[in-house]
Coordinates of N, CA and C in Angstrom, one line a residue:
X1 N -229.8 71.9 -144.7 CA -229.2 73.3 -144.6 C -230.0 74.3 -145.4
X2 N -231.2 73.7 -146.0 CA -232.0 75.1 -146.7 C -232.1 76.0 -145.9
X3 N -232.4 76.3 -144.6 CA -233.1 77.3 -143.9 C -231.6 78.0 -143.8
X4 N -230.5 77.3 -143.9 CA -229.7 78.3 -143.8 C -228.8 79.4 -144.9
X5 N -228.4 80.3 -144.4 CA -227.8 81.3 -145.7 C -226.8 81.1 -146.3
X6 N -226.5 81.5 -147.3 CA -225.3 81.6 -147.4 C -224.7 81.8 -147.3
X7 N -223.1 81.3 -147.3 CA -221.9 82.3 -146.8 C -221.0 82.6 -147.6
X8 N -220.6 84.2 -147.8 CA -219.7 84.6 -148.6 C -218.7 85.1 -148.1
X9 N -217.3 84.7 -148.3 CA -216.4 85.3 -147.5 C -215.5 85.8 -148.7
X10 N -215.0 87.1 -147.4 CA -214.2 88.3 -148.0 C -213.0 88.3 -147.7
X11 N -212.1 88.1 -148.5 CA -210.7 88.1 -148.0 C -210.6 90.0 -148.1
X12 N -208.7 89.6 -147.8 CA -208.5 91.5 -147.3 C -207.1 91.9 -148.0
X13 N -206.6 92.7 -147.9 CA -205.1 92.7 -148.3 C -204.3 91.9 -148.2
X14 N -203.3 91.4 -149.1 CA -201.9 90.8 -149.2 C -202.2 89.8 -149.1
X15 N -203.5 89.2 -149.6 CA -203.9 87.6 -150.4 C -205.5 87.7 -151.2
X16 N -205.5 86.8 -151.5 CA -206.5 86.5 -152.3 C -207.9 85.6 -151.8
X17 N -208.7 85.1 -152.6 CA -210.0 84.1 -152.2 C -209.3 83.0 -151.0
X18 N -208.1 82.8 -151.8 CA -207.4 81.3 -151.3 C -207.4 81.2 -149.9
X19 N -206.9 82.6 -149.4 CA -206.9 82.4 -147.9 C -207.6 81.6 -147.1
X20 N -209.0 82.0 -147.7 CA -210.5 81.0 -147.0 C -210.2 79.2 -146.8
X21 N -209.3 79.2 -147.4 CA -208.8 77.3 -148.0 C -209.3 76.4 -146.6
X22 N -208.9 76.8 -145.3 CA -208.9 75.7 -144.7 C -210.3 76.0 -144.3
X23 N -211.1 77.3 -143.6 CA -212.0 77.5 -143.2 C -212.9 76.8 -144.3
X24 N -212.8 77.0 -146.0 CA -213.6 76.5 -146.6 C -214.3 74.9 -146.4
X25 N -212.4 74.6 -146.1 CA -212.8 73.0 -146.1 C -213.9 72.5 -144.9
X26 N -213.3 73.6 -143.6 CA -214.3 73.0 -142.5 C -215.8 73.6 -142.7
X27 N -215.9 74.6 -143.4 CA -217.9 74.8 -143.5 C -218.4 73.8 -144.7
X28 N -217.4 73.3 -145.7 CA -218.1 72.5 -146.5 C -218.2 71.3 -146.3
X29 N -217.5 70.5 -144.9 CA -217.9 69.3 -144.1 C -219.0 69.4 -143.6
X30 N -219.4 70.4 -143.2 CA -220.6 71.0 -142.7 C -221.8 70.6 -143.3
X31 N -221.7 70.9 -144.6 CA -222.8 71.3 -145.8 C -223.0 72.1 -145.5
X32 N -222.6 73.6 -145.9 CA -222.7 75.1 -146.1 C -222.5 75.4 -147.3
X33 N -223.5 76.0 -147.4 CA -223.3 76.6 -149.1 C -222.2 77.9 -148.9
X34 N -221.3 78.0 -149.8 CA -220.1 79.0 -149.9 C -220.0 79.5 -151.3
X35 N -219.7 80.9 -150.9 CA -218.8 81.7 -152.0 C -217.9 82.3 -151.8
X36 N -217.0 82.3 -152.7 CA -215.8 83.2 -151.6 C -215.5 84.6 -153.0
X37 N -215.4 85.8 -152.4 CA -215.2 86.9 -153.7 C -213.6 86.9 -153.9
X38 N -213.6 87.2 -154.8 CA -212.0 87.5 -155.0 C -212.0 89.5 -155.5
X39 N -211.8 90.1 -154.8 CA -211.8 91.7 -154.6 C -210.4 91.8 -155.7
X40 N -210.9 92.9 -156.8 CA -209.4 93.7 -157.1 C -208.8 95.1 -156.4
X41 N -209.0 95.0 -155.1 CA -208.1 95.9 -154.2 C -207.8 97.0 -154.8
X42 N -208.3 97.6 -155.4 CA -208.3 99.0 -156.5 C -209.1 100.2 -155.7
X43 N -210.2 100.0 -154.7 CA -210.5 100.7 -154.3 C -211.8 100.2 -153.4
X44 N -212.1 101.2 -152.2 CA -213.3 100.1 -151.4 C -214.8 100.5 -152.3
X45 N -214.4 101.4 -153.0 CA -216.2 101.3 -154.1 C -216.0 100.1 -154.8
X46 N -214.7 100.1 -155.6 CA -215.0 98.5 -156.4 C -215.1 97.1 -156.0
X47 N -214.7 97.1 -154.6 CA -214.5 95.9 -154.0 C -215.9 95.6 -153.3
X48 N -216.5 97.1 -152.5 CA -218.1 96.8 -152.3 C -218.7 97.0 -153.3
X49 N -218.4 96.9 -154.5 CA -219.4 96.5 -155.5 C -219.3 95.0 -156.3
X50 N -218.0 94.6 -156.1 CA -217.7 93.3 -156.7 C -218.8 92.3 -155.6
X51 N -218.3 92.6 -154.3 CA -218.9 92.2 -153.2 C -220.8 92.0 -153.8
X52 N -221.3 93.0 -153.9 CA -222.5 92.9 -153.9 C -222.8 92.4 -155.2
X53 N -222.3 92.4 -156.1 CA -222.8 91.8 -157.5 C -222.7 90.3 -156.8
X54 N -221.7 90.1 -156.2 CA -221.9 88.3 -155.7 C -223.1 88.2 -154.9
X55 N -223.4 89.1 -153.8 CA -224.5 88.7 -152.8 C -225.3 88.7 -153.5
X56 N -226.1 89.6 -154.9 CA -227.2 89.6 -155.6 C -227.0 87.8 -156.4
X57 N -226.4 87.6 -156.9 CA -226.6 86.7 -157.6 C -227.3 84.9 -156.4
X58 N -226.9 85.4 -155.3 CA -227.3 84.4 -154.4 C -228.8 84.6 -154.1
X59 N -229.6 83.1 -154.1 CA -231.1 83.0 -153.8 C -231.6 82.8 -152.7
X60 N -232.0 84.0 -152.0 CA -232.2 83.7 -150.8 C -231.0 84.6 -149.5
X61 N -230.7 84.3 -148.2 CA -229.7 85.1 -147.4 C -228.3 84.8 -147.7
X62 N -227.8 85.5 -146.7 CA -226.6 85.9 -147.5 C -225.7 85.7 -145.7
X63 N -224.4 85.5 -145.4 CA -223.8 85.4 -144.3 C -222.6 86.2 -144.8
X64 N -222.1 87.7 -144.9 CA -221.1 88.2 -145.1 C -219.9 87.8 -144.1
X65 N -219.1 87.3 -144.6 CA -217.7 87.0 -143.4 C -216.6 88.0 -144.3
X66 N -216.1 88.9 -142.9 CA -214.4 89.7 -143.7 C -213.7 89.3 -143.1
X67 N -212.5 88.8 -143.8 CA -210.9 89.3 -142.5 C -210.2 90.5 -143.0
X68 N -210.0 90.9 -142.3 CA -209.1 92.1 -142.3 C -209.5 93.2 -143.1
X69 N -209.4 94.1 -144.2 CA -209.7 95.0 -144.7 C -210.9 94.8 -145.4
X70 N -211.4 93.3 -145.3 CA -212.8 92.2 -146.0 C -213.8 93.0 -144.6
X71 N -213.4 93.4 -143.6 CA -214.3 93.8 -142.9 C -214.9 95.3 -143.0
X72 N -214.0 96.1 -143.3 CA -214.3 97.2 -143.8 C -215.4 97.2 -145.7
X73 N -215.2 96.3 -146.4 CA -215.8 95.7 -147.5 C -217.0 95.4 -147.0
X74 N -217.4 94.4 -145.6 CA -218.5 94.1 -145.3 C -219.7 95.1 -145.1
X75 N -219.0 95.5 -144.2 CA -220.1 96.5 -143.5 C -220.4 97.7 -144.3
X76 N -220.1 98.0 -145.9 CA -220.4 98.9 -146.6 C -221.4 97.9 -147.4
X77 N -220.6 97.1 -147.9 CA -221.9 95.8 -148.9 C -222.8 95.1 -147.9
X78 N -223.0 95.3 -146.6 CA -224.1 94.4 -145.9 C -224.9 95.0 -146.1
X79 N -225.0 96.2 -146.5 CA -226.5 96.9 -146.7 C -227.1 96.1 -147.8
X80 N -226.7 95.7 -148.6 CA -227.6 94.8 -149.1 C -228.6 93.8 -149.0
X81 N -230.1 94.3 -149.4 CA -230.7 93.4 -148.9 C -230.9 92.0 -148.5
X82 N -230.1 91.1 -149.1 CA -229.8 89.9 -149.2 C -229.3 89.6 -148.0
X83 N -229.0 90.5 -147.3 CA -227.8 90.1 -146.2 C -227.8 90.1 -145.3
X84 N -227.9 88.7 -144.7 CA -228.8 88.8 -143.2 C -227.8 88.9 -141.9
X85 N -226.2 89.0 -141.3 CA -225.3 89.0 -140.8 C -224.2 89.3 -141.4
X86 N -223.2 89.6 -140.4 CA -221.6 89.8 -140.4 C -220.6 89.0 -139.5
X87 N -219.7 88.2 -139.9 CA -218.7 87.9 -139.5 C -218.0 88.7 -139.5
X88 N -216.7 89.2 -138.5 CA -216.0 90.2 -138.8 C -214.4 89.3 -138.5
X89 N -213.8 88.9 -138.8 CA -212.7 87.8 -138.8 C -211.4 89.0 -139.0
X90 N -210.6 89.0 -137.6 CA -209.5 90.4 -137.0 C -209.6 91.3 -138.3
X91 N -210.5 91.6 -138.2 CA -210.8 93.0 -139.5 C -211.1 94.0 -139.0
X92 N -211.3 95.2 -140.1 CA -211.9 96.3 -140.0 C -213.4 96.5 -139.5
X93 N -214.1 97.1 -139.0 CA -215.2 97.1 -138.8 C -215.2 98.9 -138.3
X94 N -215.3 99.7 -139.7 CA -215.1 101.0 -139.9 C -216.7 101.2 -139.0
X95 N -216.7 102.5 -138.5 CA -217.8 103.5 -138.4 C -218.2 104.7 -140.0
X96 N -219.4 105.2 -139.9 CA -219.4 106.5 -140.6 C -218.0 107.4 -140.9
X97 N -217.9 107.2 -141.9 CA -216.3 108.5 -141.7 C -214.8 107.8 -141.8
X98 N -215.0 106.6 -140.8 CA -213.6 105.9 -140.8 C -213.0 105.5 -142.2
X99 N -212.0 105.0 -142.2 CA -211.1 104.7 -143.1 C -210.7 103.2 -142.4
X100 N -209.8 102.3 -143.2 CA -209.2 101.4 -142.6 C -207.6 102.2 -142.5
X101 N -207.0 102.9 -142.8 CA -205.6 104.2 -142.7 C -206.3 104.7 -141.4
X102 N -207.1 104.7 -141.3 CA -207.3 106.1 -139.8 C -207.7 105.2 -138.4
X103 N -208.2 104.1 -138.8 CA -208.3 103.3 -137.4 C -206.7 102.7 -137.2
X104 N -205.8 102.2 -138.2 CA -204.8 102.2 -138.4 C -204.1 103.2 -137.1
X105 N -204.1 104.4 -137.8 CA -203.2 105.3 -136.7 C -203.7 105.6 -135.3
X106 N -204.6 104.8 -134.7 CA -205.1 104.7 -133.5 C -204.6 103.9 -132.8
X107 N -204.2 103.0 -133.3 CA -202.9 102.0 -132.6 C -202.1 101.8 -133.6
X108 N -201.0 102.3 -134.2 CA -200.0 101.5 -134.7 C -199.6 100.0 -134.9
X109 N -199.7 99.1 -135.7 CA -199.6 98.1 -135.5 C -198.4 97.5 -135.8
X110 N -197.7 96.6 -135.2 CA -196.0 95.9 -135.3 C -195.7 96.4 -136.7
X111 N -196.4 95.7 -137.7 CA -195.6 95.2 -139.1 C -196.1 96.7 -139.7
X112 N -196.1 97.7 -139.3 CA -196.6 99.2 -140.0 C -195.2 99.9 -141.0
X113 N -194.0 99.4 -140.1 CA -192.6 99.8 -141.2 C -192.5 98.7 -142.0
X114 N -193.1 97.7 -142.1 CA -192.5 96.6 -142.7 C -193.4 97.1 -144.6
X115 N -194.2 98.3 -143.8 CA -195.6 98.2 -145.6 C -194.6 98.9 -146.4
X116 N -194.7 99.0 -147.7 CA -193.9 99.8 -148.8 C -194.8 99.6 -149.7
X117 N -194.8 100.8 -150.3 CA -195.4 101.0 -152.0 C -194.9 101.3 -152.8
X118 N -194.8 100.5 -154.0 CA -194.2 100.5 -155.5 C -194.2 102.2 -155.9
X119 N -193.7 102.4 -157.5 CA -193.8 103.2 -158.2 C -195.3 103.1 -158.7
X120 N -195.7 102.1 -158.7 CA -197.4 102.2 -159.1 C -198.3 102.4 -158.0
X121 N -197.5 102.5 -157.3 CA -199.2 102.9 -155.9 C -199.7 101.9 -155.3
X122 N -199.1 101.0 -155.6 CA -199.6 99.5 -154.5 C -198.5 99.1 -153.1
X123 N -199.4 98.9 -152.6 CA -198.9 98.9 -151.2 C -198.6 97.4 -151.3
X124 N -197.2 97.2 -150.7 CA -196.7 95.9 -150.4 C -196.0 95.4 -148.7
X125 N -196.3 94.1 -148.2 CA -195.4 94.2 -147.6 C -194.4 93.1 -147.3
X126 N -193.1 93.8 -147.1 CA -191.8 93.2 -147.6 C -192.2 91.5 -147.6
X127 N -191.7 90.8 -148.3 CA -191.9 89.3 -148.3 C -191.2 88.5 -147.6
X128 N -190.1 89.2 -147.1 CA -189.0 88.4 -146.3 C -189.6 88.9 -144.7
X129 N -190.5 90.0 -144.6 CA -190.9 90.0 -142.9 C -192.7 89.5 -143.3
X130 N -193.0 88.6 -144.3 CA -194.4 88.3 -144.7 C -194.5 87.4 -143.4
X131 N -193.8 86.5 -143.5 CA -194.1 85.5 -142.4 C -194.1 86.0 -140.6
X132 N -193.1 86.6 -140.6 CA -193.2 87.1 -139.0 C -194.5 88.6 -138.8
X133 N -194.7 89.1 -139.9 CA -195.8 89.8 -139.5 C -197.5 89.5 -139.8
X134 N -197.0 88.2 -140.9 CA -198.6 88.5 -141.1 C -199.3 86.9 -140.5
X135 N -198.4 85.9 -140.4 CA -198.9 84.2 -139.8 C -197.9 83.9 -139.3
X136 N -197.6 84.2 -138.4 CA -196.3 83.7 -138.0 C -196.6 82.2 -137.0
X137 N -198.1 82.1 -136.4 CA -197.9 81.0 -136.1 C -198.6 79.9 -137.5
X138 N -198.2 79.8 -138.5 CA -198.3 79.2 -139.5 C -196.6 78.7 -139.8
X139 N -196.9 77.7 -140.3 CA -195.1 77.3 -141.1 C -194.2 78.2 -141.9
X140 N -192.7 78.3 -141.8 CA -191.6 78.9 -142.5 C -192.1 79.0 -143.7
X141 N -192.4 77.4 -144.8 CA -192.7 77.3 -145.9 C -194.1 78.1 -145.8
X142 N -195.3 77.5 -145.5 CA -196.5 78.7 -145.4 C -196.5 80.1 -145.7
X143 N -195.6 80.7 -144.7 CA -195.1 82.1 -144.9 C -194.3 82.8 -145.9
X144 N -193.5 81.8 -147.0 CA -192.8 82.2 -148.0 C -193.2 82.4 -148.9
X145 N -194.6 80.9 -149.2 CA -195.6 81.2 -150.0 C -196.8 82.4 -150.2
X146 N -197.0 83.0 -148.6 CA -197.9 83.8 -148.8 C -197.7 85.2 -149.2
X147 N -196.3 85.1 -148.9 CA -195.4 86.6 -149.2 C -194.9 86.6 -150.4
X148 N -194.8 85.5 -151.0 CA -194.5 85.8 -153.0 C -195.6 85.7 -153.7
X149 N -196.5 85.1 -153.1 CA -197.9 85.3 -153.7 C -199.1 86.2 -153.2
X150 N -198.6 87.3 -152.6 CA -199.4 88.2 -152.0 C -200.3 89.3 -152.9
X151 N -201.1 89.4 -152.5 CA -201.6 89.9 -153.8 C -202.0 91.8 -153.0
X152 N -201.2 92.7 -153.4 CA -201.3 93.9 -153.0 C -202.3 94.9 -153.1
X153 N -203.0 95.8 -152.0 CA -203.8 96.5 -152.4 C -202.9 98.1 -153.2
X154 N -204.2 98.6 -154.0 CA -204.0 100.2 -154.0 C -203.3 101.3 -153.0
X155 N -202.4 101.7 -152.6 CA -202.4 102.4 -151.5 C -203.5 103.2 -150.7
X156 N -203.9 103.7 -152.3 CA -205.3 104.6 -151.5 C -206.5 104.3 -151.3
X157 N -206.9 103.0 -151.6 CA -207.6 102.1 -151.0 C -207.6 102.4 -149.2
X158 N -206.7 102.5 -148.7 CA -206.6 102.7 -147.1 C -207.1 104.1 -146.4
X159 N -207.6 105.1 -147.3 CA -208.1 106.1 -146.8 C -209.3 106.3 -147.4
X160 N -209.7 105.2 -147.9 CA -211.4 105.3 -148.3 C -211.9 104.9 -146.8
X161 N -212.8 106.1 -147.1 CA -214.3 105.7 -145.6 C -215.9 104.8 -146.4
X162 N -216.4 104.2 -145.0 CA -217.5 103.7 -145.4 C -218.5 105.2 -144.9
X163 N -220.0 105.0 -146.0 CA -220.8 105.8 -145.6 C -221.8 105.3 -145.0
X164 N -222.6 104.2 -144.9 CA -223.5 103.5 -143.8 C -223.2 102.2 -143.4
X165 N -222.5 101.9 -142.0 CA -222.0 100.7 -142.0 C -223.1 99.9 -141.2
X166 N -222.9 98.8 -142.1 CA -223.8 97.6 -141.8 C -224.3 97.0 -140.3
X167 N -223.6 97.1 -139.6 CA -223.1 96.5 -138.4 C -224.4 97.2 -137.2
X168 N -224.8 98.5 -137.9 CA -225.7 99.2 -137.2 C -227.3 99.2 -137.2
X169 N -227.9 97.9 -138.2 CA -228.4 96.8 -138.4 C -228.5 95.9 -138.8
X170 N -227.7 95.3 -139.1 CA -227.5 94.4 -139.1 C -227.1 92.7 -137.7
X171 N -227.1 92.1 -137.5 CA -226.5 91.0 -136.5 C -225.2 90.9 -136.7
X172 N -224.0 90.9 -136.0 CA -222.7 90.7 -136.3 C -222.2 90.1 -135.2
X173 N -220.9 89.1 -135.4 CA -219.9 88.5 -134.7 C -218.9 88.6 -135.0
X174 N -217.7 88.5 -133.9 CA -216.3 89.3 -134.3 C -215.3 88.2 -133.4
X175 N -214.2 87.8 -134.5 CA -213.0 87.2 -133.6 C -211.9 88.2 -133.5
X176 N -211.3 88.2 -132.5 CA -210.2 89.3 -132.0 C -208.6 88.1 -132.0
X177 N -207.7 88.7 -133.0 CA -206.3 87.8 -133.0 C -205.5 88.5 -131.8
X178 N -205.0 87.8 -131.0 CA -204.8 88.7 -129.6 C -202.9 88.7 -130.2
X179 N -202.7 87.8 -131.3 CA -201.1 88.2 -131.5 C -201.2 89.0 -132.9
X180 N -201.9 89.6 -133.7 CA -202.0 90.1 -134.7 C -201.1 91.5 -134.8
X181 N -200.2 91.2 -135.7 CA -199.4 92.3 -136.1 C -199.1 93.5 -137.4
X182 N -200.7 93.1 -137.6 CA -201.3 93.8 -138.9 C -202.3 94.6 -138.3
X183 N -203.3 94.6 -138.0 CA -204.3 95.1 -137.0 C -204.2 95.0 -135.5
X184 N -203.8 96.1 -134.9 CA -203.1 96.2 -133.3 C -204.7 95.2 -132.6
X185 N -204.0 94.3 -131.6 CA -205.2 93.9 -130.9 C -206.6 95.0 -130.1
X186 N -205.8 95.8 -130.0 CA -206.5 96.9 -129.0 C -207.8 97.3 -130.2
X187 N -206.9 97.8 -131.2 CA -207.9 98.4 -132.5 C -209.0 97.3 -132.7
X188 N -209.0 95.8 -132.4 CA -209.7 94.7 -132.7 C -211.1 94.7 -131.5
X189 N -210.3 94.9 -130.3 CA -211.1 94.7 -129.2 C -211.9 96.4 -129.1
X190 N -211.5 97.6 -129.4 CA -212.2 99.0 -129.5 C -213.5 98.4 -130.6
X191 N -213.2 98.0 -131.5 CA -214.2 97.7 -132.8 C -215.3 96.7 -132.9
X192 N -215.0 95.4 -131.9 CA -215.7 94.4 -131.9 C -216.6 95.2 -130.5
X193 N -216.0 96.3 -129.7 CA -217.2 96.4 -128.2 C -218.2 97.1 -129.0
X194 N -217.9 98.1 -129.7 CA -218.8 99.2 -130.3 C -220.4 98.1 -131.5
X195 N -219.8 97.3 -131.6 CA -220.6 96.5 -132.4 C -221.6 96.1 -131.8
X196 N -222.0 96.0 -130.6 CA -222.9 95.1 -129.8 C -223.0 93.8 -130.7
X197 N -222.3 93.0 -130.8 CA -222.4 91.6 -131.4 C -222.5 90.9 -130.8
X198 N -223.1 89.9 -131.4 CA -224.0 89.0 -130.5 C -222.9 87.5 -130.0
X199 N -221.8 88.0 -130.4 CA -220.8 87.1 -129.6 C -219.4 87.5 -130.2
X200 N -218.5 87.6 -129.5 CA -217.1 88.0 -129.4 C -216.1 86.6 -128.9
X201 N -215.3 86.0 -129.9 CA -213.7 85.2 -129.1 C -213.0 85.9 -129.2
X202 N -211.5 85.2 -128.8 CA -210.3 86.2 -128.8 C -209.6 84.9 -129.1
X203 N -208.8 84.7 -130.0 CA -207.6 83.6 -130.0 C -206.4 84.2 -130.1
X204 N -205.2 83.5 -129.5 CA -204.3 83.4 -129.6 C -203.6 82.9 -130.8
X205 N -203.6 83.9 -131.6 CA -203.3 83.6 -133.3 C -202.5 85.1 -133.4
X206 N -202.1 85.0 -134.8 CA -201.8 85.9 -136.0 C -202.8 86.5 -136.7
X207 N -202.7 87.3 -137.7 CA -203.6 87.8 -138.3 C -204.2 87.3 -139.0
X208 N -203.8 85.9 -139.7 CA -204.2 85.0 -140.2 C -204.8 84.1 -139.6
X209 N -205.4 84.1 -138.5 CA -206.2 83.0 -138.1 C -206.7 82.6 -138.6
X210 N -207.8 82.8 -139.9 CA -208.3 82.2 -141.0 C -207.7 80.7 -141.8
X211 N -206.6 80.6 -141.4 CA -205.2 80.0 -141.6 C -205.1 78.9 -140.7
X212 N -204.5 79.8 -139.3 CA -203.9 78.8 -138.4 C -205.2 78.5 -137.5
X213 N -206.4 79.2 -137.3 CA -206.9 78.3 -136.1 C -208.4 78.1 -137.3
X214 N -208.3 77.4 -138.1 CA -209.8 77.3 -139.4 C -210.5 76.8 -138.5
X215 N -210.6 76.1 -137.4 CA -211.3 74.8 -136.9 C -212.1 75.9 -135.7
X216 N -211.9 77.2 -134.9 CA -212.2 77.7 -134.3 C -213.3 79.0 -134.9
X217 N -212.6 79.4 -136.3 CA -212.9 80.6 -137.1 C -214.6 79.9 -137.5
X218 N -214.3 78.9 -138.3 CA -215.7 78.1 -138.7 C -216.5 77.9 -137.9
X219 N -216.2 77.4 -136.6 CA -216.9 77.3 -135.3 C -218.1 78.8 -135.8
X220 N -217.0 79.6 -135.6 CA -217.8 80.9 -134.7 C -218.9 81.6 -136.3
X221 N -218.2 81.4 -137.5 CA -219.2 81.6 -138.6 C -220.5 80.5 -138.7
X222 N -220.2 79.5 -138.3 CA -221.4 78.5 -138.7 C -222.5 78.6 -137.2
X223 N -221.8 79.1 -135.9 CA -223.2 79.6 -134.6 C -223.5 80.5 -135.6
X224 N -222.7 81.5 -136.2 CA -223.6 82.5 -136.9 C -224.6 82.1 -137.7
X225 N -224.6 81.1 -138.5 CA -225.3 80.7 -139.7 C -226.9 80.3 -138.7
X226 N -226.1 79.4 -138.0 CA -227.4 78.5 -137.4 C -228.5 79.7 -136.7
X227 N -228.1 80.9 -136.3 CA -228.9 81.8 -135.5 C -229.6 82.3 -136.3
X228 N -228.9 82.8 -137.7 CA -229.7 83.4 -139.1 C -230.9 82.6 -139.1
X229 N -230.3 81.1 -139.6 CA -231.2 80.2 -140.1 C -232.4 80.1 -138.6
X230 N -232.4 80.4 -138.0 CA -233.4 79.8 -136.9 C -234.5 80.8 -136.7
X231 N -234.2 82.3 -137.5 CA -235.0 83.3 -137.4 C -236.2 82.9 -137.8

């Protein structure tokens, strides 16, 4: 696996590194070298900076993977030189100017009443609709855990824009969650055409496919890897 990069994946709101858990397991059967960031959701400068202090530390390429708001994180830190592709896993994949809040109001997505924010400014969302909005094809138990252990972004985190997004040279590949009730499908499928990526799925998942379909997600990051690696 020398010739190939590495991969770093970016988790997104309302979890942590852990999310990667099953995908991890299936790229490290592989033999894939992995990192996974753990973002403090404070803001998209800190998170594309935490982001890139990990890609620098890696010797050699770099395979950026986001889900969800991790996508919007990518394509600001893929400018780094290190970094030879994008997974975009039912995430953001902002333009110049976007926000992840403004592609948001382009389609409204199911679980959008379900978000609330504290007295401190952190956006949550409710833990008793965690499971039917954010994996619902994942287990009862699954879903109870992911909603008491959710780890919340900044609110204003959601109206930060990127300023040069990656995706516009970079190589990118994009999965589309066709039951995702966090990011409307339509928002998924507008975002992945504009990409010209060099390959597009669609599963019949949750927004957590990362989760429920690991075995298809890794599929589609590890063609990625091998195309890197073959350059």
């Amino acid at each position: 696996m020398s010739s190939q990069p590495t991969i770093v994946l970016v988790h997104g709101f309302w979890g942590g590194a852990a999310h990667w858990s099953r995908v991890i397991v299936e790229l490290a059967r592989k033999g894939h070298a992995l990192r996974a960031v753990e973002l403090p959701l404070t803001s998209l400068a800190d998170d594309v900076e935490r982001t890139r202090k990990m890609v620098a530390q890696v010797d050699g390429p770099v395979l950026l993977v986001g889900h969800s708001y991790g996508g919007a994180v990518i394509t600001e830190a893929g400018n780094h030189p290190h970094v030879a592709g994008l997974v975009y896993i039912a995430a953001f994949a902002p333009d110049a100017g976007e926000s992840p809040g403004g592609i948001t109001q382009q389609a409204v997505p199911q679980a959008a009443p379900d978000l609330a924010p504290d007295s401190d400014g952190y956006l949550w969302l409710s833990a008793d609709k965690f499971h039917q909005d954010f994996c619902q094809d994942l287990s009862a138990d699954e879903g109870l855990v992911m909603g008491v252990t959710q780890k919340a972004p900044l609110a204003s985190t959601f109206g930060d824009t990127v300023a040069t997004p990656a995706w516009k040279s970079k190589p990118s590949w994009y999965q589309i969650s066709s039951q995702d009730r966090m990011i409307a499908p339509e928002n998924q499928r507008r975002m992945s055409a504009r990409l010209n990526a060099r390959k597009v799925i669609e599963l019949d998942a949750s927004h957590a496919s990362l989760a429920s379909r690991p075995a298809e997600v890794a599929a589609l990051i590890e063609e990625a890897a091998a195309a890197l690696g073959s350059r």
